Tab-separated table of C-alpha atoms and ligand atoms in Angstrom:
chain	number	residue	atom	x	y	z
A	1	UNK	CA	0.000	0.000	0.000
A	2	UNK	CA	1.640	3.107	-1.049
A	3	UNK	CA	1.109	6.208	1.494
A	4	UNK	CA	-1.090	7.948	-1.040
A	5	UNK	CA	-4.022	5.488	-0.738
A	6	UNK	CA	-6.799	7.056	0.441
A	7	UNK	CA	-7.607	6.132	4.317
A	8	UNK	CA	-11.480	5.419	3.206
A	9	UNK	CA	-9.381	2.186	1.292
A	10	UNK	CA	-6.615	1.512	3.566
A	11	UNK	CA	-9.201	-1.892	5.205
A	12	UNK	CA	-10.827	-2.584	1.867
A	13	UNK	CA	-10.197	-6.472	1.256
A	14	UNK	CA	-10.569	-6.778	-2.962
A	15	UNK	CA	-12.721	-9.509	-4.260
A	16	UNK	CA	-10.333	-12.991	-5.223
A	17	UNK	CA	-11.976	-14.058	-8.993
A	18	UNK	CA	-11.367	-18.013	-9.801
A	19	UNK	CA	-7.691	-18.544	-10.839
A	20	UNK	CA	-7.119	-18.263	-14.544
A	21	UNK	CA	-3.631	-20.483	-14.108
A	22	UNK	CA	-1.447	-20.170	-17.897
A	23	UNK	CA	0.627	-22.637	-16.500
A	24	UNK	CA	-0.955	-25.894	-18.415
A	25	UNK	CA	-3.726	-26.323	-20.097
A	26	UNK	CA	-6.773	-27.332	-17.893
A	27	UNK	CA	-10.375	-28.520	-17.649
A	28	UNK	CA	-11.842	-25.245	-16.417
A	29	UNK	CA	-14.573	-26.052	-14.172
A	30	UNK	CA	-13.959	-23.259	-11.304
A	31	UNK	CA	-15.752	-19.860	-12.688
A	32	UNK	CA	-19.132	-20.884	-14.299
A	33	UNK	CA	-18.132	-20.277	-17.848
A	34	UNK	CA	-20.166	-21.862	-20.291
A	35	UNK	CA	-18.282	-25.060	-22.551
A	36	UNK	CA	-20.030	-23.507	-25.789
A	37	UNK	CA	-18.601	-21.300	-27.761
A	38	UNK	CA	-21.014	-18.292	-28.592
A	39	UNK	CA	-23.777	-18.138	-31.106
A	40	UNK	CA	-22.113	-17.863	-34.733
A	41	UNK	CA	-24.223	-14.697	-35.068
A	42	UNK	CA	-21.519	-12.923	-32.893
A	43	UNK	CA	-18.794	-13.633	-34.282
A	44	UNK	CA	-20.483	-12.137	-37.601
A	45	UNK	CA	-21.380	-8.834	-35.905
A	46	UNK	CA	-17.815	-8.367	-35.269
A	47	UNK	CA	-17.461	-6.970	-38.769
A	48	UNK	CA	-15.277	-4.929	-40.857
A	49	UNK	CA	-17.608	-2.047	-40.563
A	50	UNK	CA	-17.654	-2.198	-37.018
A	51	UNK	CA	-14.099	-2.284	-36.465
A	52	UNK	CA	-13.316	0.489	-39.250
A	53	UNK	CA	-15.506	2.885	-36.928
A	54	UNK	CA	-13.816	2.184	-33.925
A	55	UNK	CA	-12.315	5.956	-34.149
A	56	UNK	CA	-15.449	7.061	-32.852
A	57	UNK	CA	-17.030	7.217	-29.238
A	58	UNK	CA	-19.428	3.968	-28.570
A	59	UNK	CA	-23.190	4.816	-28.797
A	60	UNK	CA	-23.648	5.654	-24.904
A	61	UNK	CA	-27.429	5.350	-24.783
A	62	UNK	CA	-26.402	1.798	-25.463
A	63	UNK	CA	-29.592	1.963	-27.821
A	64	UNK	CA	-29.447	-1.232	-30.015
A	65	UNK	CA	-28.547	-3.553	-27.303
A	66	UNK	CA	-31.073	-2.254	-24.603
A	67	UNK	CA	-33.913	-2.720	-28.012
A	68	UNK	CA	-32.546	-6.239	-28.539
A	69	UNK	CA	-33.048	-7.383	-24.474
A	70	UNK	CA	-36.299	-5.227	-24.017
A	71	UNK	CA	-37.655	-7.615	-26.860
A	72	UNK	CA	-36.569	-10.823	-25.466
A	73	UNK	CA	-38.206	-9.302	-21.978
A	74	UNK	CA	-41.491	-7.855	-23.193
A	75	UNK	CA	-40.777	-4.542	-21.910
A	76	UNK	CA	-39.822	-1.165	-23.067
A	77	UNK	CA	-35.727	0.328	-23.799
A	78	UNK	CA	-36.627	2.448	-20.819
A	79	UNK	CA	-36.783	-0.954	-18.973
A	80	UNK	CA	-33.151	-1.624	-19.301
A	81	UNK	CA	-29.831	-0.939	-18.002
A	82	UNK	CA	-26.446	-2.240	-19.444
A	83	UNK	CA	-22.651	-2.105	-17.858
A	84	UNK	CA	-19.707	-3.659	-18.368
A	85	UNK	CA	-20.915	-7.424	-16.650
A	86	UNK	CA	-23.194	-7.816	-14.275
A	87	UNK	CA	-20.845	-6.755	-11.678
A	88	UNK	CA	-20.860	-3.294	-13.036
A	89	UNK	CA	-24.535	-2.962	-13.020
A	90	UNK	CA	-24.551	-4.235	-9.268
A	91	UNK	CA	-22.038	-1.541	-8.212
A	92	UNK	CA	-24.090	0.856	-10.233
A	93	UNK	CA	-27.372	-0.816	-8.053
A	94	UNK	CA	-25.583	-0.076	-4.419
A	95	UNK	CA	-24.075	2.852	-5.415
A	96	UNK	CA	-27.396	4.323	-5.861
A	97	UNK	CA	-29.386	2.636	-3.960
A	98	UNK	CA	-27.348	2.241	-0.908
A	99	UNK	CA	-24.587	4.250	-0.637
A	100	UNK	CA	-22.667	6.296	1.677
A	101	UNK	CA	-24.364	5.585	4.755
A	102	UNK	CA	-27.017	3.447	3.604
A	103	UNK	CA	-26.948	-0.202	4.693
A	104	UNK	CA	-27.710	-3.232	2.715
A	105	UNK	CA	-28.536	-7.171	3.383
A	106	UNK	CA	-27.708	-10.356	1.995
A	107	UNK	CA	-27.115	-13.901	2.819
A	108	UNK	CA	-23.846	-14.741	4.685
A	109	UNK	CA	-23.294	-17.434	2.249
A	110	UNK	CA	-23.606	-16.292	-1.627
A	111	UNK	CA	-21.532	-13.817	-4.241
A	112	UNK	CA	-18.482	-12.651	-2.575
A	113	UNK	CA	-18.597	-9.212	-4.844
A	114	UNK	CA	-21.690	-8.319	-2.599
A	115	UNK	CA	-19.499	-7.597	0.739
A	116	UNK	CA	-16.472	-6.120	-1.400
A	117	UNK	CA	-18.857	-3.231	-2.805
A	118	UNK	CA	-20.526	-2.519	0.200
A	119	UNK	CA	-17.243	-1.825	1.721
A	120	UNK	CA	-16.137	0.024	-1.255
A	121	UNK	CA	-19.323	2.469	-1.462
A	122	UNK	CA	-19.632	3.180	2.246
A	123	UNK	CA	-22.560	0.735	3.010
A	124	UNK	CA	-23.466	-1.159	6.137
A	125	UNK	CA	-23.869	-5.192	5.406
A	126	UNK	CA	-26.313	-7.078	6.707
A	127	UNK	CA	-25.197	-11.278	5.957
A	128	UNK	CA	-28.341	-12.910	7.071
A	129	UNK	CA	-27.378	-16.549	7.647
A	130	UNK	CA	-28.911	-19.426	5.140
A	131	UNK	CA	-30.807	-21.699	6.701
A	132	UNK	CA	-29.007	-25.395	7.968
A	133	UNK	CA	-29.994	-26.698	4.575
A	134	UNK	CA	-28.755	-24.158	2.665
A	135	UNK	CA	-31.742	-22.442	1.929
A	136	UNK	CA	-32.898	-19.075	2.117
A	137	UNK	CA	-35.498	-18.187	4.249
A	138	UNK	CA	-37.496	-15.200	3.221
A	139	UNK	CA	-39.029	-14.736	6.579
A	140	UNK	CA	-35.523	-13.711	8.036
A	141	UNK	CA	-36.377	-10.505	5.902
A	142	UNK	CA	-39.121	-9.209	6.679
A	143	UNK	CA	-38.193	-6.398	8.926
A	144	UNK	CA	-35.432	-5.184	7.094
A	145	UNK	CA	-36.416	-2.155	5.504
A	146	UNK	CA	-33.059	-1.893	3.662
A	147	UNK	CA	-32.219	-3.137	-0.192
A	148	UNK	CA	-31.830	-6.679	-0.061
A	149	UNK	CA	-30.148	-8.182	-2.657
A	150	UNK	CA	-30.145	-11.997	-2.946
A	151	UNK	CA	-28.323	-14.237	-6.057
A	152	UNK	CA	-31.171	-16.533	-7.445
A	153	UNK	CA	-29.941	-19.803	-8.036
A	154	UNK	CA	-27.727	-18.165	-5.095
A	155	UNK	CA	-24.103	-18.775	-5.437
A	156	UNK	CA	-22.035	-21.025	-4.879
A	157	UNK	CA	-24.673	-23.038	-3.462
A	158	UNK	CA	-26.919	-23.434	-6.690
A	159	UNK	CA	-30.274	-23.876	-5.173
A	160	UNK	CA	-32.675	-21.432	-5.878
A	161	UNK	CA	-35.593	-19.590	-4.418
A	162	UNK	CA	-39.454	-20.199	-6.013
A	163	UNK	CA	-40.996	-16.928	-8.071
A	164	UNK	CA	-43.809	-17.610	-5.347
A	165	UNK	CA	-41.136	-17.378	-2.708
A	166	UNK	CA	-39.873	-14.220	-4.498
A	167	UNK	CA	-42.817	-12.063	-5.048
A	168	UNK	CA	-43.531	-12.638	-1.189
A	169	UNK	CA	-40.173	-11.413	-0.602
A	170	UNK	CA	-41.099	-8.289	-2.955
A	171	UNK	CA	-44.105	-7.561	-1.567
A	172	UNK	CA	-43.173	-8.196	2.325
A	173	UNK	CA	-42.416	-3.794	2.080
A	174	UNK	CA	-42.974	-2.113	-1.162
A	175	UNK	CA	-41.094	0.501	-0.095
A	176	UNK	CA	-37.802	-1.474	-0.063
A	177	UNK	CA	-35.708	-2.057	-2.958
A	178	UNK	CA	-35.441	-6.057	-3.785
A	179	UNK	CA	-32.439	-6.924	-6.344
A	180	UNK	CA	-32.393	-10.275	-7.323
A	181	UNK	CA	-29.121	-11.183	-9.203
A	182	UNK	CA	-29.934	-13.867	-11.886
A	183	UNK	CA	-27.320	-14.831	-13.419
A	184	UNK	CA	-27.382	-18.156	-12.999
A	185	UNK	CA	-31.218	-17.939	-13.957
A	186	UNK	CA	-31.550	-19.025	-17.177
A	187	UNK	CA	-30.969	-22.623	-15.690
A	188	UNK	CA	-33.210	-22.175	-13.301
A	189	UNK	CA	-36.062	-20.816	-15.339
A	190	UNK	CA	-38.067	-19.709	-12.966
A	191	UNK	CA	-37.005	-15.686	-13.491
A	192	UNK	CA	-38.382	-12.746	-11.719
A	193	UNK	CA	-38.248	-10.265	-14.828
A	194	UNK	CA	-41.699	-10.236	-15.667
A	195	UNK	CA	-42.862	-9.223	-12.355
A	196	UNK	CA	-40.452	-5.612	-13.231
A	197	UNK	CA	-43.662	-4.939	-14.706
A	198	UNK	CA	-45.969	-5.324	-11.562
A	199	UNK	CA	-43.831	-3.924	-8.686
A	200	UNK	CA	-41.482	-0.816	-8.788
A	201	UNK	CA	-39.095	-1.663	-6.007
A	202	UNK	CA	-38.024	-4.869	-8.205
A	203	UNK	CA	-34.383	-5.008	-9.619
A	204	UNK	CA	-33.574	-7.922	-11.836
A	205	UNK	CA	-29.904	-8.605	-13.248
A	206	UNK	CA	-28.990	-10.751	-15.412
A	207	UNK	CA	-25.334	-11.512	-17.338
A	208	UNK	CA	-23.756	-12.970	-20.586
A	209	UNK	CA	-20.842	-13.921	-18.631
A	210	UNK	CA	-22.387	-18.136	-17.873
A	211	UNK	CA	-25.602	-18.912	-20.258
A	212	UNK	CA	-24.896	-16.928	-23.181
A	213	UNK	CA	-20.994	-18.044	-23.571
A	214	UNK	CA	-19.935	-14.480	-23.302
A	215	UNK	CA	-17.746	-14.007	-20.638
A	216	UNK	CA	-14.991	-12.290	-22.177
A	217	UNK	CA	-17.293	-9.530	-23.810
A	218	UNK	CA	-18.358	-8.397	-20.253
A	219	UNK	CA	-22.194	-7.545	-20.264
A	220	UNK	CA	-24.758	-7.708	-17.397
A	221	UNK	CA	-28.183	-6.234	-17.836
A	222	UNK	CA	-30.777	-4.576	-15.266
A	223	UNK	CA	-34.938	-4.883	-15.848
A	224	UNK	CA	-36.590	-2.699	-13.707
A	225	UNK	CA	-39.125	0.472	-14.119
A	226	UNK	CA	-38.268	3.453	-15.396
A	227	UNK	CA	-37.115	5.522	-12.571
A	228	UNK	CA	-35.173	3.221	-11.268
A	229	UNK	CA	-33.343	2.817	-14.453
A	230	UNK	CA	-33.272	6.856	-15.002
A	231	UNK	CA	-31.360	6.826	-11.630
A	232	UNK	CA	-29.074	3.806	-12.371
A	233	UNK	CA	-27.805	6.304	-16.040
A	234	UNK	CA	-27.325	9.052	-13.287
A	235	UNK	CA	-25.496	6.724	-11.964
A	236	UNK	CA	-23.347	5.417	-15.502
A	237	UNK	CA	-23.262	9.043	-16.855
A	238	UNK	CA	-21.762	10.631	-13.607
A	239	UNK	CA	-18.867	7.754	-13.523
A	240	UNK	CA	-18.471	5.983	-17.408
A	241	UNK	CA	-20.830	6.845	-20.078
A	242	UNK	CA	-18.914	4.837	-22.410
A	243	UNK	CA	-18.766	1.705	-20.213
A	244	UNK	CA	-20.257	-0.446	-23.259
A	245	UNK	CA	-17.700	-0.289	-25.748
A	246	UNK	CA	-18.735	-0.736	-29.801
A	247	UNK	CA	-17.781	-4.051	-30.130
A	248	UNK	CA	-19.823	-5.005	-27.008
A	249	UNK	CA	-22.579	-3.325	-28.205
A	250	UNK	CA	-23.185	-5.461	-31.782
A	251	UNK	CA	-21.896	-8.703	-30.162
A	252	UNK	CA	-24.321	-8.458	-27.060
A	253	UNK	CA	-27.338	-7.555	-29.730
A	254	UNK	CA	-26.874	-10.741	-31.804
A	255	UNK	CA	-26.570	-12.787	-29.018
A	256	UNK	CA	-29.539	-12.113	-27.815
A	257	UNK	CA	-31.432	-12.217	-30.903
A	258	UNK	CA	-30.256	-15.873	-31.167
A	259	UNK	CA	-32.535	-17.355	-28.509
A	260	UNK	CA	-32.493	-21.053	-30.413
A	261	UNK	CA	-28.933	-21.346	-30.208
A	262	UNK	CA	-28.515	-20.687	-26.673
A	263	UNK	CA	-31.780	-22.749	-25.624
A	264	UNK	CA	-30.171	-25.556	-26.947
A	265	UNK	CA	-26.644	-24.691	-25.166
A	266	UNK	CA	-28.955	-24.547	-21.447
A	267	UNK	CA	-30.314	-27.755	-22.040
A	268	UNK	CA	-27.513	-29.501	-22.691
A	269	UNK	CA	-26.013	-28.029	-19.556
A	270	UNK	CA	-29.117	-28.592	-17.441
A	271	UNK	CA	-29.301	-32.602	-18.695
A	272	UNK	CA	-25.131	-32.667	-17.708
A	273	UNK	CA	-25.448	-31.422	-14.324
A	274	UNK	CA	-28.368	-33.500	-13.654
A	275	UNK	CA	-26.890	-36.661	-14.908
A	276	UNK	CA	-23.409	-35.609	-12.667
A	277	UNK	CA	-25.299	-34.842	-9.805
A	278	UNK	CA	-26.574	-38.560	-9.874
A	279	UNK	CA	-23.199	-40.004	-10.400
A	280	UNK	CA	-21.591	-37.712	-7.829
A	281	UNK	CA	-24.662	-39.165	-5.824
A	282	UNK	CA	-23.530	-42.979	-6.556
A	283	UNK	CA	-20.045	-41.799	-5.252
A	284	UNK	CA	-21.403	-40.888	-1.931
A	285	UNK	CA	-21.270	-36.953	-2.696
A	286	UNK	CA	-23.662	-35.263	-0.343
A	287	UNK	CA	-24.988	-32.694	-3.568
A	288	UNK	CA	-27.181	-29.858	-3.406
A	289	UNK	CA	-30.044	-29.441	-5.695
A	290	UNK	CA	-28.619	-26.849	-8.084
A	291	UNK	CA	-30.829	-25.548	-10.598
A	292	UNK	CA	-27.667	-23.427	-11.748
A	293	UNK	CA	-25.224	-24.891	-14.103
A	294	UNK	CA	-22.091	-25.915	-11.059
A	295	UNK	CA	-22.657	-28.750	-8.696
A	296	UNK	CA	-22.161	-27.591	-4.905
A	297	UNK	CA	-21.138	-31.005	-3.291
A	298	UNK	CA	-18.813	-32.996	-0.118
A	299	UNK	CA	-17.899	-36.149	0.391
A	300	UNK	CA	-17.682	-37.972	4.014
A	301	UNK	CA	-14.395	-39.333	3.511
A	302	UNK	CA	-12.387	-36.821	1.351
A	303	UNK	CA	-10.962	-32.972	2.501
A	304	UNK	CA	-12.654	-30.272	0.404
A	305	UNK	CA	-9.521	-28.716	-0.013
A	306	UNK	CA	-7.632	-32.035	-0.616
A	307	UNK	CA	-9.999	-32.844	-3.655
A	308	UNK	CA	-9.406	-29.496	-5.460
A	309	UNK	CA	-6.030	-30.078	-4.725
A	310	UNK	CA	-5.932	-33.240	-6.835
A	311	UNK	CA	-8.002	-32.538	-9.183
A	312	UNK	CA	-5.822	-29.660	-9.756
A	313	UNK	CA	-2.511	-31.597	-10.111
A	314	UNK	CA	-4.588	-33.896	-12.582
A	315	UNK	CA	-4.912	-30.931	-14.557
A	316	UNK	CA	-9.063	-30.293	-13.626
A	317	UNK	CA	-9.768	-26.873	-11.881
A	318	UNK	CA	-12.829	-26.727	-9.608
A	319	UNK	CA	-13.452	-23.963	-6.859
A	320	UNK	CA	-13.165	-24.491	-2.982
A	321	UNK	CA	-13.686	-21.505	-0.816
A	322	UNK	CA	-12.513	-22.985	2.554
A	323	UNK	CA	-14.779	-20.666	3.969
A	324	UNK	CA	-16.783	-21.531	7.591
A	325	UNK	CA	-19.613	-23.286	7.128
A	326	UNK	CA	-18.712	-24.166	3.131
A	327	UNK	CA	-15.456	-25.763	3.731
A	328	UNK	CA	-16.264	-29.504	3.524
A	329	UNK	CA	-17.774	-28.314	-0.269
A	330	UNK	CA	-16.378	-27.937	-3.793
A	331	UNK	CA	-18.102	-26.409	-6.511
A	332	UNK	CA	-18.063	-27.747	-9.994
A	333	UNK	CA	-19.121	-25.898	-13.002
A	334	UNK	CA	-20.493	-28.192	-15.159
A	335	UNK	CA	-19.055	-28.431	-18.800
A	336	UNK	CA	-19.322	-30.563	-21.913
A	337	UNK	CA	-20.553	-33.907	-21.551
A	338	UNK	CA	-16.889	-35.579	-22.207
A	339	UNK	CA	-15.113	-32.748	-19.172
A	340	UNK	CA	-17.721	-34.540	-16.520
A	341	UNK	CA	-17.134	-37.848	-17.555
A	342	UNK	CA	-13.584	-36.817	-16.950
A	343	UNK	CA	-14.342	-35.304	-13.959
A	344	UNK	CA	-16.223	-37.641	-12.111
A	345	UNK	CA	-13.720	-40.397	-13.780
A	346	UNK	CA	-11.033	-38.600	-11.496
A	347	UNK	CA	-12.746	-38.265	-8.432
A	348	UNK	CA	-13.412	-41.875	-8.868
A	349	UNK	CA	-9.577	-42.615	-8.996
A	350	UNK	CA	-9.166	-40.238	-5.964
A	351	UNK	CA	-11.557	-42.028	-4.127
A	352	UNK	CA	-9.736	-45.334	-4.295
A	353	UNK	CA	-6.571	-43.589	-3.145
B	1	PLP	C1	-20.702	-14.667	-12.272
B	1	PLP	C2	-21.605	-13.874	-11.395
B	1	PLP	C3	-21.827	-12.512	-11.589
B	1	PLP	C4	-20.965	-11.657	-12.477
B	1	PLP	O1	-21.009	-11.878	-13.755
B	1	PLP	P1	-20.377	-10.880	-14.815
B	1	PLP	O2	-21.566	-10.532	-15.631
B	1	PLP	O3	-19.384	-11.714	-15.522
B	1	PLP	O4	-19.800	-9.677	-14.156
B	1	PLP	C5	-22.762	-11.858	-10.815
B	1	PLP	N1	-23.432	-12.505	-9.856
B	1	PLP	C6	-23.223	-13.802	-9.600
B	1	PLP	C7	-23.992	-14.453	-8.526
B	1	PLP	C8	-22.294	-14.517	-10.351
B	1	PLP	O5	-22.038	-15.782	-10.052
């Protein structure tokens, strides 16, 4: 820490992303990326003409890609928010909505971005603890008259809360803010979005980054009514108008236009993980009932940390946390068909020892 950094920072502990190791090629199964590559139509919006105009300043109304998800959502352009990931849009969402001063609560087990930005923006955090199971329990809510934000599947446990469930969470107080982070939704299928229309103190985000194969483009999307959306661009316009860059902005659009292709992507994903989950089950894997596309899951007789450890030197990347109350659990993205027969195939051959 140099002696420059401001003393608001000098505590702040940064957020630790998945490791990206160069070192060998691996089976990445540690940061939710999708297997597929993405839809062909993106790599044809990446065009000559788009690249020949990258002199000028991106669009920063972010006009064609907030028209492309508005249609897949039913709503309106005014509907819609778009940043650089969905990470960026939740900053943008507690920067507004809670910072400075303002106060915020999640569960103590989900998205470890959630405590990093509260730090960062000022923001007293609230981790409401999951139920024994692993559940969330909406009832632990209702008197917080704070924005709540809660990942839905939540993360990195995969299981996910009902839209019932939801809406009774939204309308415990309409006057709080609810922000429901979906990006794992699209495997889940059970998404809030369409209730954006119904209740105003709704936020639902949504990425690129795991069902849409887009990780590397960075985009995350917000639904939500107008207002709130007005205040989330006072938000983007007072910090990074230009936040979607040009190439981002055709990409995104074709992706989304290209629901077939992607459909077929989720299913695939959603048939792997359930047949895994069953094998893992055969194996004596204690496995939550993720409805996300990674596999939360502990053994009786093997160390968390010990089977990411091997599966590591056998050249397979998973994620352990080693965090209280998680530590006995690894969490397994789940891939191509052929990566979990590998998978599993090793954690067979570490279970014999
Ligand atoms: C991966 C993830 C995100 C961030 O995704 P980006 O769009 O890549 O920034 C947000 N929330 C949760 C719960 C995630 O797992």
């Amino acid at each position: 820490m140099s002696k420059f950094l401001s003393n608001l920072y000098s505590s702040l502990e940064a957020y630790t992303p998945g490791e990206q190791p160069k070192d060998k090629a691996y089976i990445k199964l540690n940061t939710n990326e999708s297997p597929f590559p993405p839809s062909p139509e993106v790599v044809k919006a990446i065009n000559d003409d788009v690249i020949n105009d990258l002199n000028l300043y991106p669009d920063p109304e972010v006009s064609m890609l907030r028209t492309a998800i508005a249609e897949r959502f039913g709503v309106n352009k005014e509907n819609i928010f778009v940043g650089n990931g969905s990470d960026d849009v939740i900053a943008f969402s507690v920067m507004a909505f809670c910072g400075r001063g303002g106060r915020l609560a999640c569960p103590d087990i989900t998205y470890g971005f959630y405590p990093v930005y509260a730090q960062l923006f000022g923001v007293e955090l609230t981790e409401v603890p999951l139920k024994e199971d692993f559940t969330v329990s909406i009832d632990h809510y209702k008197n917080f008259e704070c924005p709540v934000i809660i990942a839905n599947p939540n993360a990195p446990t995969g299981l996910m809360l009902s839209l019932t469930e939801v809406e009774a969470l939204i309308n415990q107080n309409l006057d709080r803010l609810v922000i429901m982070d979906e990006a794992y939704m699209d495997f889940g299928k059970a998404s809030a979005a369409e209730l954006t229309k119904k209740y105003s103190n709704l936020i639902v985000i949504q990425t690129f980054s795991k069902s849409r194969s887009l990780a590397g483009l960075r985009v995350g999307f917000a639904v939500a009514n107008e207002e709130i959306i007005r205040d989330l661009e006072t938000m983007r316009f007072s910090f990074n108008p230009y936040n979607i860059n040009s190439l981002t902005l055709r990409a995104a659009s074709a992706a989304i236009k290209d629901k077939a292709y992607y459909d077929d992507c989720i299913d695939k994903i959603i048939e792997n993980r359930e047949e895994t989950k069953i094998t893992l089950k055969e194996m004596g894997f204690k496995v939550l009932d993720s409805k996300s596309n990674f596999i939360f899951a502990s053994h009786p007789d093997l160390s968390a940390k010990n089977l990411y450890e091997e599966l590591k030197n056998r050249g397979i990347l998973v994620r352990y946390f080693g965090k209280e109350r998680i530590k006995d659990f690894v969490r397994i993205t789940v891939g191509s068909k052929e990566q979990m027969q590998k998978v599993t195939e090793e954690i067979k051959n570490i279970l014999k020892g």
